Amino acid sequence: MAKSNDGVRILQGLLVFGNVVIGMCGIALTAECIFFVSDPHGLYPLLEATENDDIYAAAWIGIFVGFALFALSILGIIGVIKSSRTLLLVYIILMLITYAFEMASCITAATHQDFLTPNLFLKQMLERYQKSETENNNDKWMTEGVTKTWNKLMLQNQCCGVKGPSDWQEYTSAFRATHNDADFPWPRNCCVMDAQGSPVNLDGCKLGVPGYYNSNGCYDAISGPMNTHAWGVAWFGFAILCWTFCVLLGTMFYWSRIE
Amino acid sequence: MGASPFPLRCRLTASSVVVISRALTPQVCWPRVPAAALLPYVPRVPPAALPGKLTATTFALERPCCVFDGHANASDTVWLVVAFANASAAFRNPPSRANVPLYERLPTALSYMTLETAAAAYACSAPSPAFLRVGDDTVCGGQGSRDPCNGPLPSPGPYRVKFLVMGCHGPKAETRWSDPILLHTASSPSTIDPAPVRCGSDVVVIASILASLGAVLAAAVLGAAGAAAWGSLCRRGSGTSAFARSSYRTHHIPPALPQPLPPGCTCSPPGLGCFAPRPPGPCPAE
């Protein structure tokens, strides 16, 4: 029976290796999702105001799934080495539950990445930026978040509007209701500012003379980090799930062979 | 903006002309003012791609440098006439500064004059910004104000403009009317459709592959659980319990063979054993 002994040893070795990889990927997934949830670019208020921040929900699930994968991989290694049917049965059942959660997280992240179109942010910016009459506390909170985020975005990234300053001219907006068109064809933050925070040349900014206003749109500054976030959660989770699938099948086969 | 007041000499002359014209009876002719010279310059919106050159209430014009040299003295002023495009043909140059239609009367008079500037500001040698912005001033135009106001335009137009050089005796020179200038009309943001253009292929790939992997795993688990349950059911059905691993074999006790009769025993029913012999008699068996 030396040959089947070797076979068993090889299978055990492969399963231990598979579980080690799952454990490391679990830690990586947790770290990545914590990074996304911490919102380093300050874009969360924009997502919150769309009332559909499922990408953040997917990242939160990712944190716990990653940690669960790490813990279960340790359980799996112990179960394989001790050839214990009970431990491996517990491992398989808990892994299946974790698998289901991670599937949900991946599909959510992938679906909601498509949801983040330029028109979505344009409409939100026009309807909420510097809106003066808010209906309730929730509306006020979201409006303040959007206004602060846009002010910061336009200053830091030297951009204006979603596609450009012409967004403010093509559409009426909550901003236009309180700021007249002659003095504010676009918000002040679209102007090139000096070190003290005032426009370098206000008349040049109002006319749109190159060099005195920000001519590019902010969409790239918004969609870049959000796409990275969504891709990171969706595709890394997908890779982990493919690997976990193979390890789980191997573990089930091993479990069925234990006397 | 930056209007230079008329020199004292010019102002007195103009007002005295007005007073004289009111006092005299209509049949007395007062000196006819010569018609304004028509300059070939056409005012236009700058062709450069400036996003702010046409907004909802303002527009920009190229500055007419060197256009009025030779037709205007240093004491003259250059006005900008703004009129609705369909009212430009009916516009008559005002005979004096007092008759200048002002910004506040635009809705009724369908035209007004603004941007009163000294002619020297448009001279060739004057350094100046390249554009004039009509509608720039949002604080002027109060009720009863008599000063020219460069206020924002109330409607999208279209408008036509021309420059008019006003001297002491009235208009001295004018440019041609511009092409109609139409301002922007903004649309409502509710017309924006935020829905994604197409369903991403990423979603389809991820969802389909994950769903199939999940289904395979679920099938494997169910299969393994089913096989284990079926195996245990089979063993219980054949009468042995699954725990005791030994099996029983039943013994079959064969019926005893008829023993050979000891000598002296007569025929007697088999199985009854052998009885004591009786006096021999005829066998009842035949």
XYZ file of C-alpha atoms in Angstrom:
545
model
C 0.000 0.000 0.000
C 3.018 2.233 -0.362
C 1.698 3.752 -3.582
C -1.602 4.871 -2.092
C 0.289 6.173 0.933
C 2.360 8.347 -1.375
C -0.807 9.469 -3.094
C -2.336 10.422 0.226
C 0.781 12.315 1.216
C 0.801 14.233 -2.055
C -2.864 15.113 -1.672
C -2.260 16.250 1.895
C 0.650 18.376 0.782
C -1.389 19.983 -1.976
C -4.253 20.722 0.347
C -1.966 22.285 2.930
C -0.388 24.424 0.237
C -3.817 25.429 -1.062
C -4.928 26.436 2.398
C -1.785 28.478 2.984
C -2.493 30.425 -0.190
C -6.116 30.927 0.862
C -4.972 32.252 4.229
C -2.595 34.761 2.695
C -5.158 35.897 0.143
C -7.664 36.305 2.941
C -5.356 38.682 4.768
C -4.690 40.571 1.545
C -8.411 40.886 0.870
C -9.034 42.216 4.363
C -6.253 44.770 4.014
C -7.436 45.899 0.584
C -11.031 46.281 1.718
C -10.003 48.219 4.837
C -8.086 50.571 2.550
C -11.149 51.145 0.378
C -13.517 51.613 3.287
C -11.215 54.244 4.782
C -11.967 56.391 1.685
C -8.557 58.010 1.132
C -9.849 60.213 -1.708
C -12.821 61.524 0.201
C -15.357 60.492 -2.409
C -17.765 58.650 -0.127
C -20.215 61.591 0.255
C -20.816 61.503 -3.489
C -21.730 57.830 -3.329
C -23.800 58.332 -0.222
C -25.855 60.985 -1.997
C -26.661 58.611 -4.847
C -28.346 56.481 -2.172
C -26.654 53.456 -3.636
C -23.360 52.810 -1.938
C -23.331 49.054 -2.496
C -19.673 49.162 -3.408
C -18.978 50.056 0.190
C -21.203 47.235 1.385
C -19.208 44.871 -0.825
C -15.975 46.154 0.699
C -17.294 45.685 4.230
C -18.277 42.102 3.417
C -14.810 41.658 1.955
C -13.188 42.601 5.245
C -15.019 39.897 7.168
C -14.733 37.311 4.425
C -10.983 37.835 4.251
C -10.632 37.303 7.950
C -12.868 34.232 7.837
C -10.797 32.780 5.017
C -7.659 33.199 7.071
C -9.166 31.484 10.121
C -10.685 28.673 8.086
C -7.442 28.024 6.256
C -5.745 27.353 9.584
C -8.576 24.990 10.526
C -8.195 23.269 7.188
C -4.476 22.778 7.590
C -4.956 21.228 11.018
C -7.770 19.018 9.731
C -5.752 17.761 6.790
C -2.676 17.005 8.832
C -4.649 15.191 11.532
C -6.926 13.503 8.943
C -9.885 14.280 11.150
C -13.264 13.799 9.501
C -15.032 16.067 11.951
C -12.654 18.965 11.563
C -12.741 18.702 7.803
C -16.521 18.517 7.761
C -16.723 21.705 9.832
C -14.152 23.300 7.530
C -16.119 22.398 4.401
C -19.415 23.683 5.740
C -17.999 26.992 6.980
C -16.033 27.469 3.784
C -19.197 27.064 1.748
C -20.907 29.784 3.767
C -17.915 32.088 3.312
C -17.896 31.256 -0.395
C -21.508 32.340 -0.713
C -20.820 35.684 0.987
C -17.814 36.380 -1.151
C -19.801 35.570 -4.281
C -22.367 38.152 -3.249
C -19.658 40.731 -2.615
C -17.984 40.187 -5.992
C -21.147 40.335 -8.021
C -22.320 43.456 -6.165
C -19.032 45.258 -6.749
C -19.006 44.350 -10.439
C -22.618 45.387 -10.971
C -22.318 48.706 -9.236
C -19.207 49.741 -11.012
C -21.309 50.027 -14.155
C -23.757 52.190 -12.299
C -21.220 55.006 -11.831
C -21.650 56.922 -15.096
C -20.690 60.563 -15.768
C -24.360 61.493 -16.071
C -25.037 60.182 -12.583
C -22.489 62.519 -11.023
C -23.495 65.383 -13.313
C -27.110 65.189 -12.282
C -26.177 64.914 -8.632
C -23.799 67.873 -8.833
C -26.345 70.088 -10.569
C -29.115 69.194 -8.165
C -27.178 69.271 -4.921
C -24.116 71.523 -5.144
C -24.777 74.592 -3.008
C -28.446 73.792 -2.755
C -29.956 76.302 -0.395
C -33.371 74.886 0.544
C -33.145 71.389 1.915
C -36.197 69.380 2.833
C -35.038 67.430 5.846
C -31.973 66.581 7.867
C -30.969 63.752 5.598
C -31.178 65.978 2.528
C -29.170 68.672 4.318
C -26.489 66.182 5.314
C -26.151 64.851 1.771
C -26.128 68.339 0.262
C -23.382 69.496 2.613
C -21.374 66.381 1.810
C -21.685 66.907 -1.925
C -20.833 70.609 -1.701
C -17.747 70.064 0.440
C -16.543 67.197 -1.709
C -16.929 69.142 -4.940
C -15.197 72.207 -3.526
C -12.290 70.064 -2.424
C -12.202 68.164 -5.727
C -12.158 71.300 -7.863
C -9.414 72.899 -5.797
C -7.154 69.894 -5.451
C -7.481 68.472 -8.940
C -7.747 71.785 -10.806
C -10.897 70.738 -12.555
C -14.409 72.103 -13.028
C -17.711 70.287 -13.324
C -17.995 66.705 -14.470
C -17.178 67.118 -18.149
C -16.023 70.743 -18.009
C -17.156 74.260 -17.033
C -19.773 74.159 -19.793
C -21.829 71.830 -17.563
C -22.776 74.903 -15.552
C -23.884 76.709 -18.701
C -25.754 73.916 -20.400
C -28.001 73.110 -17.451
C -29.766 75.047 -14.758
C -28.788 74.016 -11.269
C -29.296 74.635 -7.573
C -26.113 76.700 -7.752
C -27.619 78.894 -10.463
C -30.648 79.588 -8.267
C -28.512 81.441 -5.732
C -25.647 82.732 -7.892
C -26.452 84.841 -10.936
C -25.101 83.902 -14.300
C -23.271 87.154 -14.991
C -21.112 87.021 -11.858
C -20.824 83.239 -11.632
C -20.898 81.518 -15.007
C -19.323 78.685 -12.987
C -18.329 78.356 -9.339
C -15.398 80.353 -8.037
C -13.430 77.184 -7.347
C -13.199 76.659 -11.094
C -10.895 79.660 -11.291
C -7.147 79.320 -10.993
C -6.358 80.413 -7.467
C -3.328 82.119 -6.050
C -1.657 81.188 -2.800
C -4.204 83.109 -0.733
C -7.156 81.273 -2.230
C -8.567 84.051 -4.404
C -8.788 83.980 -8.195
C -5.735 85.157 -10.103
C -7.836 87.021 -12.665
C -11.550 87.058 -12.026
C -12.558 88.640 -15.333
C -10.426 86.184 -17.229
C -11.995 83.348 -15.278
C -15.518 84.556 -16.033
C -14.762 84.812 -19.740
C -12.956 81.509 -19.881
C -9.554 82.794 -20.936
C -7.074 79.896 -20.902
C -4.796 80.047 -17.918
C -7.307 81.651 -15.577
C -9.820 78.872 -15.211
C -9.824 75.072 -14.962
C -10.909 73.692 -18.286
C -10.993 69.947 -17.676
C -13.742 68.008 -16.002
C -13.459 66.196 -12.690
C -14.891 62.904 -13.877
C -11.496 61.243 -14.195
C -10.610 62.247 -10.663
C -13.823 60.632 -9.421
C -14.059 57.540 -11.548
C -10.384 56.581 -11.274
C -10.403 55.755 -7.567
C -13.920 54.332 -7.663
C -13.125 51.997 -10.526
C -9.982 50.824 -8.785
C -12.060 50.164 -5.700
C -14.719 48.206 -7.541
C -12.246 46.236 -9.630
C -10.129 45.440 -6.613
C -13.021 43.988 -4.691
C -14.669 42.228 -7.623
C -11.755 40.700 -9.478
C -9.514 39.867 -6.544
C -12.468 38.238 -4.838
C -13.175 36.330 -8.035
C -9.592 35.029 -8.184
C -9.747 33.922 -4.554
C -13.009 32.123 -5.205
C -11.628 30.226 -8.171
C -8.683 29.008 -6.096
C -10.924 28.177 -3.138
C -13.161 26.148 -5.422
C -10.273 23.844 -6.337
C -9.108 23.505 -2.744
C -12.641 22.726 -1.567
C -13.103 20.030 -4.174
C -9.806 18.482 -3.162
C -10.763 18.619 0.488
C -14.113 16.942 -0.166
C -12.365 14.180 -2.082
C -9.864 13.754 0.745
C -12.629 13.708 3.327
C -14.486 10.977 1.497
C -11.382 8.811 1.501
C -10.639 9.035 5.181
C -11.470 5.700 6.936
C -17.873 101.808 -16.911
C -15.042 104.295 -16.756
C -17.154 106.948 -18.448
C -15.333 110.186 -18.760
C -17.568 113.150 -18.155
C -18.119 115.476 -21.028
C -15.818 118.527 -20.939
C -17.644 121.455 -19.467
C -17.694 123.210 -22.798
C -19.434 120.300 -24.538
C -22.036 119.797 -21.855
C -23.117 123.389 -21.828
C -23.374 123.455 -25.587
C -25.487 120.312 -25.695
C -27.923 121.432 -23.013
C -28.210 124.855 -24.506
C -29.096 123.253 -27.825
C -31.825 121.300 -26.077
C -33.176 124.429 -24.362
C -33.171 126.396 -27.594
C -34.960 123.631 -29.460
C -37.740 123.569 -26.897
C -38.194 127.328 -26.781
C -38.402 127.933 -30.511
C -41.563 127.417 -32.483
C -41.537 124.386 -34.723
C -41.068 126.270 -37.985
C -37.682 127.605 -36.916
C -35.055 125.205 -38.200
C -32.223 124.558 -35.927
C -28.944 123.457 -37.322
C -29.257 119.971 -38.794
C -26.787 117.530 -37.347
C -24.917 115.775 -40.131
C -25.720 112.053 -40.367
C -23.272 109.767 -38.633
C -20.515 108.385 -40.827
C -20.902 104.663 -41.458
C -17.744 102.757 -40.691
C -17.262 99.388 -42.356
C -16.333 97.623 -39.083
C -18.708 94.851 -38.012
C -18.691 94.051 -34.290
C -18.455 90.379 -33.563
C -18.217 87.827 -30.817
C -14.598 86.650 -30.592
C -14.049 83.556 -32.672
C -11.678 82.063 -30.077
C -12.995 79.093 -28.143
C -13.770 80.782 -24.856
C -16.439 78.975 -22.854
C -17.589 82.227 -21.266
C -18.010 84.307 -24.394
C -21.712 83.502 -24.561
C -23.553 82.757 -21.362
C -27.236 82.977 -20.476
C -27.142 86.709 -19.698
C -23.851 88.060 -21.047
C -21.779 87.996 -24.162
C -18.320 89.143 -25.129
C -17.255 91.302 -28.068
C -13.923 91.917 -29.649
C -12.533 95.273 -28.734
C -12.662 97.623 -31.758
C -9.109 98.910 -31.691
C -8.093 101.504 -34.244
C -11.586 101.613 -35.735
C -12.535 105.123 -34.682
C -9.238 106.854 -35.344
C -9.867 109.718 -37.701
C -13.547 109.863 -36.939
C -13.513 110.674 -33.241
C -11.853 113.393 -31.213
C -10.426 112.807 -27.805
C -13.518 114.336 -26.267
C -15.974 112.040 -27.957
C -17.401 108.948 -26.386
C -18.100 105.622 -27.934
C -21.304 103.860 -26.968
C -22.425 100.338 -27.638
C -25.959 100.021 -28.956
C -27.654 96.760 -28.068
C -30.974 95.998 -29.715
C -33.112 92.971 -30.274
C -32.359 91.619 -33.724
C -35.850 92.311 -35.010
C -35.776 95.886 -33.669
C -32.361 96.863 -34.992
C -33.685 98.174 -38.287
C -36.055 100.506 -36.450
C -33.358 101.964 -34.213
C -32.646 105.650 -34.688
C -29.473 107.191 -33.352
C -30.293 109.492 -30.434
C -29.569 113.127 -31.248
C -27.821 113.802 -27.959
C -26.660 112.191 -24.795
C -29.854 113.062 -22.987
C -31.863 110.969 -25.428
C -29.785 107.877 -24.985
C -32.051 104.922 -24.207
C -30.925 103.338 -21.009
C -30.641 99.767 -19.817
C -33.790 99.881 -17.716
C -35.927 100.597 -20.773
C -34.810 97.631 -22.770
C -38.061 95.661 -22.367
C -40.114 98.569 -23.767
C -37.753 100.342 -26.119
C -36.254 97.057 -27.386
C -32.822 98.667 -27.418
C -30.435 100.441 -25.139
C -26.993 101.951 -25.126
C -24.235 101.136 -22.730
C -20.472 100.892 -22.270
C -19.963 104.628 -22.548
C -16.201 104.915 -23.046
C -13.859 107.689 -24.102
C -12.779 107.306 -27.691
C -9.185 107.404 -26.572
C -9.640 104.006 -24.947
C -10.119 102.483 -28.397
C -7.140 104.163 -29.948
C -4.482 102.052 -31.580
C -1.901 102.809 -29.000
C -4.044 102.236 -25.926
C -3.221 99.115 -23.969
C -6.414 97.347 -23.139
C -7.989 93.963 -22.482
C -8.907 92.178 -25.660
C -12.611 91.762 -24.988
C -15.610 93.736 -23.928
C -18.151 91.910 -21.817
C -21.749 93.018 -22.181
C -23.823 92.284 -19.095
C -20.902 92.265 -16.691
C -22.221 94.659 -14.068
C -24.765 93.212 -11.659
C -24.965 96.079 -9.170
C -26.044 98.921 -11.419
C -29.469 99.618 -12.869
C -31.412 100.756 -9.831
C -34.804 102.383 -10.174
C -34.604 105.944 -11.472
C -30.923 105.707 -12.202
C -29.775 107.960 -15.038
C -26.344 106.474 -15.514
C -25.684 103.992 -18.273
C -25.683 100.475 -16.927
C -24.026 97.407 -18.343
C -26.470 95.059 -16.717
C -27.130 91.407 -17.510
C -29.417 90.805 -20.450
C -32.885 89.682 -19.465
C -33.581 87.264 -22.295
C -31.609 85.051 -24.677
C -32.181 87.464 -27.605
C -31.072 87.307 -30.386
C -29.407 90.703 -30.194
C -27.529 92.898 -32.636
C -24.966 95.476 -31.592
C -23.167 98.394 -33.140
C -20.792 101.047 -31.904
C -21.844 104.662 -31.997
C -19.487 107.614 -31.591
C -21.282 110.464 -29.863
C -19.773 113.908 -29.994
C -20.993 117.246 -28.715
C -23.505 117.583 -31.495
C -24.760 114.093 -31.496
C -23.741 110.947 -33.308
C -20.623 111.319 -35.403
C -19.871 107.834 -36.608
C -21.315 104.390 -36.323
C -20.270 100.908 -37.272
C -22.390 98.355 -39.035
C -24.788 96.161 -37.126
C -23.370 92.851 -36.022
C -24.778 89.458 -36.906
C -27.525 88.287 -34.551
C -26.086 87.075 -31.256
C -28.109 84.368 -29.568
C -27.436 83.654 -25.897
C -27.549 80.254 -24.220
C -30.690 78.761 -22.822
C -29.976 76.213 -20.130
C -31.988 73.021 -19.889
C -33.156 71.353 -16.745
C -31.024 68.652 -15.110
C -34.038 66.368 -14.956
C -33.433 65.676 -18.643
C -30.172 63.929 -17.751
C -30.518 60.160 -17.784
C -28.061 58.589 -15.331
C -28.668 54.989 -16.380
C -25.672 53.074 -17.697
C -25.443 52.807 -21.457
C -24.916 49.083 -21.637
C -24.666 46.159 -19.272
C -20.985 45.566 -18.671
C -19.438 42.378 -19.901
C -17.455 42.157 -16.652
C -20.621 41.544 -14.706
C -21.763 38.799 -17.015
C -18.412 37.008 -16.875
C -18.053 37.185 -13.116
C -21.650 36.286 -12.394
C -21.797 33.340 -14.771
C -18.488 31.804 -13.744
C -19.147 32.238 -10.048
C -22.632 30.854 -10.356
C -21.390 27.758 -12.138
C -18.587 27.210 -9.613
C -21.044 27.607 -6.769
C -23.409 25.152 -8.401
C -20.656 22.579 -8.852
C -19.642 22.898 -5.221
C -23.204 22.597 -4.039
C -23.675 19.530 -6.235
C -20.461 17.983 -4.906
C -21.517 18.509 -1.319
C -24.990 17.159 -1.944
C -23.540 14.220 -3.813
C -21.122 13.384 -1.026
C -23.804 13.753 1.620
C -26.224 11.685 -0.456
C -23.698 8.939 -1.041
C -22.896 8.731 2.661
C -26.590 8.621 3.584
C -27.406 6.013 0.938
C -24.539 3.834 2.004
C -25.673 3.848 5.606
C -29.283 3.144 4.588
C -28.237 0.041 2.583
C -26.305 -1.469 5.457
C -29.164 -0.956 7.907
C -31.638 -2.631 5.504
C -29.803 -5.974 5.488
C -30.183 -6.473 9.244
C -26.930 -5.435 10.667
C -26.259 -2.298 12.503
C -23.673 0.056 11.159
C -21.754 0.304 14.389
C -20.898 -3.401 14.957
C -18.668 -4.251 12.149
C -18.945 -8.059 12.565
C -21.367 -10.107 10.532
C -23.265 -13.177 11.562
C -23.588 -16.385 9.658
C -26.574 -18.518 10.451
C -25.991 -22.178 11.036
C -28.180 -24.637 9.226
C -28.838 -27.803 11.312
C -29.390 -30.650 8.867
C -32.144 -33.128 9.742
C -30.750 -36.335 11.315
C -30.233 -39.218 8.818
C -31.999 -42.437 9.575
C -29.525 -44.525 11.619
C -28.886 -48.064 10.483
C -31.099 -50.383 12.588
C -29.223 -52.458 15.085
C -29.495 -56.145 14.344
C -32.698 -57.654 15.790
C -34.734 -54.556 15.417
C -37.757 -55.005 13.308
C -39.088 -52.349 11.024
C -40.548 -49.651 12.999
C -41.412 -46.113 12.044
C -38.168 -44.198 11.553
C -37.100 -41.794 14.221
C -38.609 -43.659 17.009
C -35.540 -45.367 17.816
C -35.100 -48.985 18.321
C -37.467 -50.974 20.480
C -36.895 -54.241 22.162
C -37.318 -57.053 19.749
C -40.685 -58.911 19.816
C -41.232 -62.520 18.750
C -40.642 -62.531 15.138
C -43.776 -62.295 13.198
C -44.552 -61.645 9.661
C -43.483 -58.242 8.495
C -46.536 -56.040 8.383
C -44.858 -53.863 5.902
C -45.831 -55.867 2.806
